[in-house]
Short mmCIF file of C-alpha atoms and ligand atoms in Angstrom, two decimals:
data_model
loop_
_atom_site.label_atom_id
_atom_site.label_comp_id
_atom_site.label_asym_id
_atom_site.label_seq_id
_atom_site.Cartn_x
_atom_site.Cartn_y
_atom_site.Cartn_z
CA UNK A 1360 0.00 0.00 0.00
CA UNK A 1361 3.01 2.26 0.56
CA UNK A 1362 3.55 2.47 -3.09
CA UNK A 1363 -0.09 3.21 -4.07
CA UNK A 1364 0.02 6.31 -1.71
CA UNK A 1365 3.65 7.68 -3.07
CA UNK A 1366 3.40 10.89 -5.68
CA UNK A 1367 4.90 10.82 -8.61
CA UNK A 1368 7.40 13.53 -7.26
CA UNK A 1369 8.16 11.60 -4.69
CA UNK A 1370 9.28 8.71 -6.92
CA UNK A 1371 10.99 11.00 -9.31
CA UNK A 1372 13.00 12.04 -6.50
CA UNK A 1373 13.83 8.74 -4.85
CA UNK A 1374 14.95 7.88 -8.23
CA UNK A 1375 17.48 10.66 -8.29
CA UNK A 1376 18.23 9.63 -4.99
CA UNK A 1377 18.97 5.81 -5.97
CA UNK A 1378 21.14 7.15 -9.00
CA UNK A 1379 22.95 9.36 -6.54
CA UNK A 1380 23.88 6.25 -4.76
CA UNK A 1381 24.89 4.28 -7.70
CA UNK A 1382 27.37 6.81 -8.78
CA UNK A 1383 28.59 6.90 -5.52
CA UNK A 1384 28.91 2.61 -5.52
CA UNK A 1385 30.55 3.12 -9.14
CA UNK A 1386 33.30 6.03 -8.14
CA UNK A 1387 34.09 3.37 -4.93
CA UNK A 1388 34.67 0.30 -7.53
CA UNK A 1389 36.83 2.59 -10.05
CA UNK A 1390 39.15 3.29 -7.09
CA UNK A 1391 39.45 -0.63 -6.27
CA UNK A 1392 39.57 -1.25 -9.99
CA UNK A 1393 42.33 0.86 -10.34
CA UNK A 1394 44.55 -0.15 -7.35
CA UNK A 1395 43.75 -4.03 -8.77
CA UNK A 1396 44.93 -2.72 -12.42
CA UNK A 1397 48.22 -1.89 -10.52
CA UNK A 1398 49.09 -4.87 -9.17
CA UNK A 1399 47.65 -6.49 -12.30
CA UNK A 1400 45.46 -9.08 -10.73
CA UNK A 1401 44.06 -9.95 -14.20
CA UNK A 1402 47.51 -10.96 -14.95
CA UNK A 1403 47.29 -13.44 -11.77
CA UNK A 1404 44.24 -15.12 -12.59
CA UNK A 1405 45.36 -15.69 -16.52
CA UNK A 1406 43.19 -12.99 -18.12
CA UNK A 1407 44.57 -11.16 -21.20
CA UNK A 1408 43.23 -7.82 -20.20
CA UNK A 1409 41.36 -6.05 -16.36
CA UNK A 1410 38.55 -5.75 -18.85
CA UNK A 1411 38.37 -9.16 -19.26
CA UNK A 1412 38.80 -10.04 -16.06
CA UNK A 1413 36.28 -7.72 -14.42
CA UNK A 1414 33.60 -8.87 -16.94
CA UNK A 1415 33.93 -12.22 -15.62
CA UNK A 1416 34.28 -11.44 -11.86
CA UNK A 1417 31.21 -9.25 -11.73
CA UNK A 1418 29.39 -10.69 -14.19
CA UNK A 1419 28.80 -7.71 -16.45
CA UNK A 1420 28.80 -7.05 -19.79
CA UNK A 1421 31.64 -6.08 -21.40
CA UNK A 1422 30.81 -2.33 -21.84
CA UNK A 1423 30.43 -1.89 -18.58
CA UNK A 1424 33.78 -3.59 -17.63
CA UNK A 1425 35.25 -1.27 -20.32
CA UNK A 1426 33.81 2.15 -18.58
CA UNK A 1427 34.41 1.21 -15.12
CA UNK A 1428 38.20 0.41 -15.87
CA UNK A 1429 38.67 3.84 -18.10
CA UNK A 1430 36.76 5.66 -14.83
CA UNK A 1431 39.16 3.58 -12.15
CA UNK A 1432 42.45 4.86 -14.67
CA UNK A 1433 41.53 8.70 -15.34
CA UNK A 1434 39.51 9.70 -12.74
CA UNK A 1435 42.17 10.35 -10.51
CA UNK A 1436 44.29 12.04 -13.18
CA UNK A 1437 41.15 14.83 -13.64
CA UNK A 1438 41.02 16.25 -10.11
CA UNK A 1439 38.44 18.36 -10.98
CA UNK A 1440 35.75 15.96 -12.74
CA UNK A 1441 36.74 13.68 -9.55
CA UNK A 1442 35.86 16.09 -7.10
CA UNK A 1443 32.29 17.00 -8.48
CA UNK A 1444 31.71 13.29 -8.96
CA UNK A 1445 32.78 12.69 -5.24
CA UNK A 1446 30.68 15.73 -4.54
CA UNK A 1447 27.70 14.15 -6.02
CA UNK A 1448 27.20 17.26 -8.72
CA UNK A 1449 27.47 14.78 -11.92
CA UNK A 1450 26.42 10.78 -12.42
CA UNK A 1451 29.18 8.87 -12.67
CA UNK A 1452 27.98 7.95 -16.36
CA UNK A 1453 28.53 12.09 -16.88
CA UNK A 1454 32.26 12.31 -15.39
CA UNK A 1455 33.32 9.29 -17.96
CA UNK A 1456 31.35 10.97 -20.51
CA UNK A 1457 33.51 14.04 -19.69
CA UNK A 1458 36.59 12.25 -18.66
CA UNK A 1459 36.62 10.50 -22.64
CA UNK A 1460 36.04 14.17 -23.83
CA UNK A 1461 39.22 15.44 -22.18
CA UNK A 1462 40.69 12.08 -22.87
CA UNK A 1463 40.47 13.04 -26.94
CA UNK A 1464 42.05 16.21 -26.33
CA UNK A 1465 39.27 18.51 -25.97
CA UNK A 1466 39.99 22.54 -25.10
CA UNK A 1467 38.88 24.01 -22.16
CA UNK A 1468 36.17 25.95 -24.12
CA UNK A 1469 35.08 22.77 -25.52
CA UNK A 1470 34.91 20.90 -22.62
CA UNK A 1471 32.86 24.27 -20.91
CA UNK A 1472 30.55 23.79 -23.78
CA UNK A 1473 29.95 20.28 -23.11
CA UNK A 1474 28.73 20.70 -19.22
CA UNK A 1475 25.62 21.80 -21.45
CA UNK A 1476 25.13 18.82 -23.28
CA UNK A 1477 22.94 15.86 -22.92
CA UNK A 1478 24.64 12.48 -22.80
CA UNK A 1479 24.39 11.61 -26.29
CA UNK A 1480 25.61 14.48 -28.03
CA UNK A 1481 28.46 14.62 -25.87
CA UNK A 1482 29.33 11.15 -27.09
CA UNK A 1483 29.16 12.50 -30.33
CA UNK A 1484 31.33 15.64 -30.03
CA UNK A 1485 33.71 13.25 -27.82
CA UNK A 1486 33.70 10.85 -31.26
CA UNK A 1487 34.65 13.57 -33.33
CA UNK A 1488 36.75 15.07 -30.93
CA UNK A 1489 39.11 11.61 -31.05
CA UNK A 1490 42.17 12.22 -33.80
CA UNK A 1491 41.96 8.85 -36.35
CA UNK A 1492 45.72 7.19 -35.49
CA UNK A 1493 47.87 5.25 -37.59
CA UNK A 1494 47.10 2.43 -35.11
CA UNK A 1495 43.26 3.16 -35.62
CA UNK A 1496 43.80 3.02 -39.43
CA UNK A 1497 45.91 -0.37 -39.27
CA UNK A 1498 43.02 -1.67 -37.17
CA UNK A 1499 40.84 -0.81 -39.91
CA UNK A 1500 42.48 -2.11 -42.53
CA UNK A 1501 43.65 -5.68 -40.85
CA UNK A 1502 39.46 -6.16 -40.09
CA UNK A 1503 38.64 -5.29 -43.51
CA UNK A 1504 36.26 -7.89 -45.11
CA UNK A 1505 33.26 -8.70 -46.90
CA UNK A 1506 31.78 -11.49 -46.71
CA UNK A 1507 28.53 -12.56 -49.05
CA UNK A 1508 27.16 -16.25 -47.73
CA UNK A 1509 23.99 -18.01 -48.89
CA UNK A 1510 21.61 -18.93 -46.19
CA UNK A 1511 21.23 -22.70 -45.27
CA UNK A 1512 19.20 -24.38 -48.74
CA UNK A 1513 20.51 -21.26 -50.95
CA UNK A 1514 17.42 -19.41 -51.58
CA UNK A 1515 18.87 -15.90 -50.31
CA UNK A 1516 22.24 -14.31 -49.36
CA UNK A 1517 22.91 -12.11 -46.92
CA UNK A 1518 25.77 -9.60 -46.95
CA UNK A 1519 28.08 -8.33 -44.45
CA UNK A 1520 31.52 -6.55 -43.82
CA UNK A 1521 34.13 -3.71 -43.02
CA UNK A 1522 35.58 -0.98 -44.92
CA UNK A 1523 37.97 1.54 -44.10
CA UNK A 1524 36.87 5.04 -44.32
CA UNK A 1525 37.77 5.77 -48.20
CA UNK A 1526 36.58 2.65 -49.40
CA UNK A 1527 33.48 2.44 -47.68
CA UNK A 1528 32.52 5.75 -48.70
CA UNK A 1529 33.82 4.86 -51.99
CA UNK A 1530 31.10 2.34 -52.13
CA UNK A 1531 28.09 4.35 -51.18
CA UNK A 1532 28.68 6.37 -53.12
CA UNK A 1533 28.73 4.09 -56.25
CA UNK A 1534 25.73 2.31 -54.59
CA UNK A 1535 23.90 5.58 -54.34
CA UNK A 1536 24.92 6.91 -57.72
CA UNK A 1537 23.44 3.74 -59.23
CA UNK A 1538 20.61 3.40 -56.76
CA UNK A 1539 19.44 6.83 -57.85
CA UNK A 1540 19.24 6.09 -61.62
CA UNK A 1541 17.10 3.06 -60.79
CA UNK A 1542 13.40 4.56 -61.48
CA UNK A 1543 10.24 4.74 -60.18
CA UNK A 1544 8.05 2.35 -61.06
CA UNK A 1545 5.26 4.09 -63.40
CA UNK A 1546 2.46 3.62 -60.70
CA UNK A 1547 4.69 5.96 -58.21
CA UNK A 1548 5.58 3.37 -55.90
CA UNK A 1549 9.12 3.84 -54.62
CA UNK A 1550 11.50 0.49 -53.88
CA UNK A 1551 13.20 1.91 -50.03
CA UNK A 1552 16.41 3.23 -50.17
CA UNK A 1553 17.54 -0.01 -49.23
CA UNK A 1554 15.83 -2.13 -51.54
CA UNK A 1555 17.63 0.21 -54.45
CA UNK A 1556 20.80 -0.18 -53.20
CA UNK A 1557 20.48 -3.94 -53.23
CA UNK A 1558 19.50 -3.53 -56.82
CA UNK A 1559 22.44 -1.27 -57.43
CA UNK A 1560 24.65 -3.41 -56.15
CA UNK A 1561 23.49 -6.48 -58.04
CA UNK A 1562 23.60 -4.32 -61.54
CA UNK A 1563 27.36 -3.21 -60.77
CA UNK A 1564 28.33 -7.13 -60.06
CA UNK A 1565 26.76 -7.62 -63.33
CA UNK A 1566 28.30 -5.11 -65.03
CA UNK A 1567 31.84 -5.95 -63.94
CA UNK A 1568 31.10 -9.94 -65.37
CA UNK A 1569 29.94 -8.80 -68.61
CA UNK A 1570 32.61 -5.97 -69.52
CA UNK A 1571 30.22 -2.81 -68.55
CA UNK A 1572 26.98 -1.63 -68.93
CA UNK A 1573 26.71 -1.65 -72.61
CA UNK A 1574 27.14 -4.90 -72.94
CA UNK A 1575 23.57 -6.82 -74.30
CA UNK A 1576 21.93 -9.23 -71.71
CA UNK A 1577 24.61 -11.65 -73.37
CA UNK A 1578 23.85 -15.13 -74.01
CA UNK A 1579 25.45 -17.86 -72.05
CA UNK A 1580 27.30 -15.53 -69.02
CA UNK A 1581 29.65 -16.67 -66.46
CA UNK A 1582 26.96 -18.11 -64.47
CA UNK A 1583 25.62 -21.45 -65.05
CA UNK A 1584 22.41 -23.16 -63.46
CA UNK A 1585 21.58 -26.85 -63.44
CA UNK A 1586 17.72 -27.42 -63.81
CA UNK A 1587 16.00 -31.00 -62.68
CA UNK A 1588 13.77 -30.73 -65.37
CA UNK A 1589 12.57 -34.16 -64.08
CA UNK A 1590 11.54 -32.23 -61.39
CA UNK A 1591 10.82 -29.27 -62.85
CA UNK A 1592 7.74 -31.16 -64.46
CA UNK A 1593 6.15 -32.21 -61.55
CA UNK A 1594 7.68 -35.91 -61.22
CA UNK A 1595 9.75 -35.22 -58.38
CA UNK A 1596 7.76 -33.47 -55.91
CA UNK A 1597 5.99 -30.26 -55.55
CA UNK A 1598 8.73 -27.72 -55.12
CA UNK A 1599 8.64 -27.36 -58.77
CA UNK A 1600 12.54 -27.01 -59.62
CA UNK A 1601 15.36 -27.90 -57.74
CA UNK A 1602 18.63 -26.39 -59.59
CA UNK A 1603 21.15 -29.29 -58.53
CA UNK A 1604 24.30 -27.32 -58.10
CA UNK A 1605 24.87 -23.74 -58.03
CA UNK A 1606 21.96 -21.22 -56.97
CA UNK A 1607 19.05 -23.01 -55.90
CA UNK A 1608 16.15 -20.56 -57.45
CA UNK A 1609 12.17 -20.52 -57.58
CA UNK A 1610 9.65 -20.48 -60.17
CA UNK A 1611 10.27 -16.80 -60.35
CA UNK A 1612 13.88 -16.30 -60.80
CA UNK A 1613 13.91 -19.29 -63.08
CA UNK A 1614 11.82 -17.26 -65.27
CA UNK A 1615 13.65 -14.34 -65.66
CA UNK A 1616 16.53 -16.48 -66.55
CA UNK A 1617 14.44 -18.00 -69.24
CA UNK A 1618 13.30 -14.79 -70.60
CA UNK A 1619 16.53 -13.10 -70.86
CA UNK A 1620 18.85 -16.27 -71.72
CA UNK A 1621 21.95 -14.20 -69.79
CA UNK A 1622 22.41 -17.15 -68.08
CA UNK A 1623 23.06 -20.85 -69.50
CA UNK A 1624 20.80 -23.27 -68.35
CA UNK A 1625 21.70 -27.14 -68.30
CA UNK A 1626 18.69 -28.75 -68.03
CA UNK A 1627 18.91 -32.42 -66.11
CA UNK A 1628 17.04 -35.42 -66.93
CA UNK A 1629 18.21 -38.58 -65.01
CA UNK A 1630 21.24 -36.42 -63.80
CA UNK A 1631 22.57 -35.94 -67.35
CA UNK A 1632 22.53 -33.17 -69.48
CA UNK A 1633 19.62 -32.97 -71.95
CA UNK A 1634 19.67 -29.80 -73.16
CA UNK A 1635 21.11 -26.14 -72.58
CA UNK A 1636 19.81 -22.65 -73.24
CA UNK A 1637 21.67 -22.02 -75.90
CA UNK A 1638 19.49 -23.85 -78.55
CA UNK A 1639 16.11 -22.76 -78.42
CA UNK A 1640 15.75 -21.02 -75.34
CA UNK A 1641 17.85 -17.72 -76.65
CA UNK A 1642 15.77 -15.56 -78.63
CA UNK A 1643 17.58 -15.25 -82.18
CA UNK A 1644 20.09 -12.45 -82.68
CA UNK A 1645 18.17 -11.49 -86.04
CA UNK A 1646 14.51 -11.04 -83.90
CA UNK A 1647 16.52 -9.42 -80.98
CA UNK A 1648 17.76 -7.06 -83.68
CA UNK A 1649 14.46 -6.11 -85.24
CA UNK A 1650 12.37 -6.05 -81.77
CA UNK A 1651 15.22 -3.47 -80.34
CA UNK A 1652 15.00 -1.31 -83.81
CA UNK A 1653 10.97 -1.70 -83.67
CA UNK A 1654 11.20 -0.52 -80.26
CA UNK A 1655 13.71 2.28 -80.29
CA UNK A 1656 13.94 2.26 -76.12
CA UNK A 1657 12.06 0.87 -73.58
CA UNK A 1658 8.33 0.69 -74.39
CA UNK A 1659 7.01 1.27 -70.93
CA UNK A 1660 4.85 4.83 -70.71
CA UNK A 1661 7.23 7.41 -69.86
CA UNK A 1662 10.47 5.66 -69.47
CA UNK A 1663 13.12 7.17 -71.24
CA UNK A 1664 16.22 4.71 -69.60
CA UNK A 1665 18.77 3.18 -72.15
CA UNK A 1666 20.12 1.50 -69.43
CA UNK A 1667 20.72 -2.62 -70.46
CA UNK A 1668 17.57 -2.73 -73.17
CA UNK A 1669 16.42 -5.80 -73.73
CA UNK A 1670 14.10 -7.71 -75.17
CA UNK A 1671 11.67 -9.25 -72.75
CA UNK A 1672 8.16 -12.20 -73.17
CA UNK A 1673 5.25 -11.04 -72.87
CA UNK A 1674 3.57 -14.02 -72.30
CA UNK A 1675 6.06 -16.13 -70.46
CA UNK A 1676 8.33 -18.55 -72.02
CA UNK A 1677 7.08 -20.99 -69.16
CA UNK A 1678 3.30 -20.38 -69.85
CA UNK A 1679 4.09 -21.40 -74.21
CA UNK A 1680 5.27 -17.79 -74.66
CA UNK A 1681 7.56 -17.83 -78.13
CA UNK A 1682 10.27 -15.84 -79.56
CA UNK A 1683 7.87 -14.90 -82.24
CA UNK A 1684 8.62 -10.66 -82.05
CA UNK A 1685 4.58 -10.16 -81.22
CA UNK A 1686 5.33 -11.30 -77.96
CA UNK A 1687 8.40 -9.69 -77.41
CA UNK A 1688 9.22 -6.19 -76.08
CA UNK A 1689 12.06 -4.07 -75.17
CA UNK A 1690 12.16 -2.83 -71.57
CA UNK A 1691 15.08 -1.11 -69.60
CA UNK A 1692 17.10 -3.00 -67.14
CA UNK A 1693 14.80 -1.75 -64.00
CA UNK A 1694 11.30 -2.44 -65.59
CA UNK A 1695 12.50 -5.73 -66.72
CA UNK A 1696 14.75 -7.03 -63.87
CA UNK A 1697 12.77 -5.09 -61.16
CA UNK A 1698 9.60 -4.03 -61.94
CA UNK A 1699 8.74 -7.35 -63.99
CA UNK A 1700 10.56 -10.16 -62.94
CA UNK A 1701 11.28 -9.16 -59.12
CA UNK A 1702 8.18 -7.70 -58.31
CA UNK A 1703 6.08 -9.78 -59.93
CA UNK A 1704 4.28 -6.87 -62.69
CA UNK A 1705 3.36 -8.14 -66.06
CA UNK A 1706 2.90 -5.89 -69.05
CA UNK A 1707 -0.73 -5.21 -69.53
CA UNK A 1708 -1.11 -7.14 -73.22
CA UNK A 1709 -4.20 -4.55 -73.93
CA UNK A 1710 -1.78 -1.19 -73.85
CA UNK A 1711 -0.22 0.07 -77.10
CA UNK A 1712 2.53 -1.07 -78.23
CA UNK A 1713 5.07 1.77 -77.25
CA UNK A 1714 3.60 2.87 -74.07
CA UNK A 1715 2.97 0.17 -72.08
CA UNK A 1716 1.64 -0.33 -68.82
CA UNK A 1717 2.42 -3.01 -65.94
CA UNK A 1718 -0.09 -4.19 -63.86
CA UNK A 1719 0.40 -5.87 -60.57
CA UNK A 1720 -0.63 -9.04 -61.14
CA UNK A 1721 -1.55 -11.62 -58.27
CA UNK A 1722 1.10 -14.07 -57.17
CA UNK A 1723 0.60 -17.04 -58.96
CA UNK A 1724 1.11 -20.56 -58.20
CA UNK A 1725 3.91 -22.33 -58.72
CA UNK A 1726 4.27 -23.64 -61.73
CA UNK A 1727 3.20 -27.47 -62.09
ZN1 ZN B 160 11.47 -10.84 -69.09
ZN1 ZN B 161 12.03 1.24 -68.55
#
């Protein structure tokens, strides 16, 4: 019942209180940290580093092993941040705030301006307070990786790694530059910044495999897939296609690579090769001609990208579509790879010829 009949003041103020107390707890254990630093009792009990040790002998995270050593070595260096802490003027979380601002080599008028600050920003000013060191940069550059790893059957890859601070923003900046000449789609919805970087990044890795951007979706590129077409016709269960080695892709990625022929197919029967793409699945260099000089661009409504034309099936090579150059138009690299075959849009086979328009059509089943 005691609580019920408490204020909110009053808890608001036996909050500060409690705080108080902490600091006061956490200034007593930097002192004790810092006489145990001396006579390096991490070093006793085989621990690499106090840090190290204190995290396991309290039980704490790391972080706070990491603060409460930097507190128990520069507190009593900074006389007067210790005194106001001991005075119970600042939380102990605001001397090592201010304590890592002096640390970096902050002025006095800096460090004035920073009584004013909350927590956060002073982290910030602290961060770019701190001079980048040869040592920093060698850090850098010995963690530097990236590493691109398919998930567990295949189906998606995730992408992670470290740059140093050129190359990174080296990166972005190619990412962005690309991202940003990715269009809208024609019905105004806008991929996230993220989603058009992913593009962008995809569209550069292709570019550097087939010689730049100029280069048409060429035939039979560096990347081949293996198709079960056993499987892929519905005798072998009812995921549809299984590629045996290499990617492992769905009904949907399986036909984009059908419609554009940039990739080589193998197709499997009995685990030998039957038959690859470059018979009858490529579309014939004399209709890809006429189809791109019929089209002059890309025929969707309003696009005006040149970017990686191509000729693309109307009606789906896996639902009897044919090379025949009725059912064939030219689209730009993002309303083909994006807009049709990631997103799922179809051109809309009643609009004119040269301005066409997608329609969102519902996700299908899987093919048989
Ligand atoms: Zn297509
Ligand atoms: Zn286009």
């Amino acid at each position: 019942m005691l609580f019920m009949t408490r204020s909110a003041d009053d808890m608001v103020e036996r909050l500060r209180q409690v705080e108080a107390e902490i600091s006061d707890l956490r200034c007593e254990q930097a002192v004790l940290i810092n006489e145990l630093d001396k006579i390096n009792v991490a070093g006793r009990d085989g621990h690499r580093s106090i840090n190290e040790w204190l995290s396991a002998e309290l039980d704490v995270s790391r972080a706070s092993a990491t603060e409460l050593v930097f507190a128990g070595r520069h507190l009593p260096k900074n006389r007067p941040i210790n005194f106001r802490l001991a005075e119970g003027r600042i939380t102990f979380d605001r001397a090592v705030g201010l304590l890592r601002l002096a640390d970096a080599g902050a002025d006095p008028s800096t460090m004035e301006h920073a009584e004013s600050l909350d927590l956060a920003t002073l982290g910030r000013v602290t961060a770019q307070q701190r001079r980048v060191t040869r040592r920093d940069e060698r850090e850098v550059a010995a963690e530097r990786f990236v590493s691109v790893q398919p998930n567990l059957d295949g189906s998606a890859w995730r992408l992670s790694g470290l740059l140093g601070a050129v190359d990174g923003r080296i990166v972005e900046a190619a990412l962005s530059e690309r991202a940003d000449r990715m269009r809208m789609l024609p019905d105004g919805d806008l991929a996230t910044r993220g989603q058009r970087q992913a593009d962008a990044l995809a569209s550069i890795a292709r570019d550097s495999l087939d010689g730049g951007s100029d280069a048409a979706g060429s035939p039979g590129g560096r990347v081949t897939v293996l198709v079960d077409l056993d499987e892929a016709n519905g005798t072998g269960g009812e995921e549809g296609c299984r590629v045996r080695y290499g990617p492992r892709v769905g009904p949907t990625v399986l036909e984009e690579l059908l419609c554009t022929g940039a990739v080589q197919i193998v197709g499997l029967s009995g685990g030998r090769p039957v038959v690859t793409s470059d018979a009858a699945r490529i579309i014939p260099p004399a209709v890809r001609s006429f189809v791109a000089h019929r089209d002059g661009g890309c025929t969707i409504a309003g696009c005006t990208s040149r970017y990686r034309l191509g000729p693309h099936h109307i009606v789906p090579r896996c639902e009897g579509g044919t090379h025949d150059p009725e059912n064939l138009t030219t689209l730009c690299w993002f309303h083909h790879h994006v807009a049709i075959h990631e997103m799922g849009m179809r051109i809309d086979a009643g609009s004119p010829p040269l301005r066409r328009r997608l329609t969102r059509a519902p996700i299908g089943p899987d093919p048989p």
